[in-house]
Amino acid sequence: MENKFPFKFLKFKLMNHPTTNHPLEYIEKHKAVCALLLNNNESKTLLVNQFRPGANNNIYEIPAGLIDPGEEADTAVYREILEETGYEKESLELLYKSNTPLLVSPGYTTESLYFYIFKLNKENITPKPLSLDESEDLITSWHKLDNDFFANKTDLKSYFAYLLYLSLKNKEL
């Protein structure tokens, strides 16, 4: 099934189920990266607020983005963090990275995410100006990591990254 719309990142596909031969629709999408970015004492995380068409609203979420063709996940995550937050690789300490991407919703899309957790090397680092893609219009803000962290945050990757961080902090993984 060919794309009927000039989509840049999504390809609509059709395949037959391997045992029932029933037609299955799905969306093919590039792999992506996302990062929970913590301040130096790990009491806050930096979130981006931007419009998301799936929510038809602005939402707070962790920085994330697509991996460009031929690009490695590690390169993509540092590029996305710099673009969306202004923090350079040298300002970050890697706390966790997933070795394989996790499928977002395998029932209808190939989209998968590599998860990363970073903290700033020191508390008073001044970020560089944002270098946003032409389709991006976002602002960043620091949010406390407490029981109210989930208030006003609606996307699964941000929830999961936070719970992953708590699990690692408590050495449950």
mmCIF file of C-alpha atoms in Angstrom, residues 4 8-9 18 35 46 49 54-55 59 63 69 74-75 88 98 116-117 137 143 145 160 170:
data_model
loop_
_atom_site.group_PDB
_atom_site.id
_atom_site.type_symbol
_atom_site.label_atom_id
_atom_site.label_comp_id
_atom_site.label_asym_id
_atom_site.label_seq_id
_atom_site.Cartn_x
_atom_site.Cartn_y
_atom_site.Cartn_z
ATOM 1 C CA LYS A 4 -1.408 8.596 -0.421
ATOM 2 C CA LYS A 8 8.010 12.699 5.686
ATOM 3 C CA PHE A 9 8.360 10.390 8.717
ATOM 4 C CA PRO A 18 1.808 -15.084 8.985
ATOM 5 C CA ALA A 35 16.296 11.290 27.507
ATOM 6 C CA LEU A 46 14.205 19.311 32.340
ATOM 7 C CA ASN A 49 6.636 21.879 26.346
ATOM 8 C CA GLY A 54 -1.981 13.396 18.830
ATOM 9 C CA ALA A 55 -2.970 15.256 21.996
ATOM 10 C CA ILE A 59 2.264 18.855 26.618
ATOM 11 C CA PRO A 63 13.454 15.563 25.129
ATOM 12 C CA PRO A 69 19.250 7.517 8.538
ATOM 13 C CA ASP A 74 24.113 7.652 20.942
ATOM 14 C CA THR A 75 24.845 10.385 18.406
ATOM 15 C CA GLU A 88 26.230 19.857 25.343
ATOM 16 C CA SER A 98 19.052 1.002 26.874
ATOM 17 C CA TYR A 116 18.658 7.399 28.209
ATOM 18 C CA ILE A 117 19.059 9.005 31.622
ATOM 19 C CA ASP A 137 8.231 25.505 18.723
ATOM 20 C CA HIS A 143 10.245 20.210 37.135
ATOM 21 C CA LEU A 145 10.961 14.953 40.840
ATOM 22 C CA PHE A 160 8.351 5.265 31.759
ATOM 23 C CA ASN A 170 16.396 1.839 44.101
#
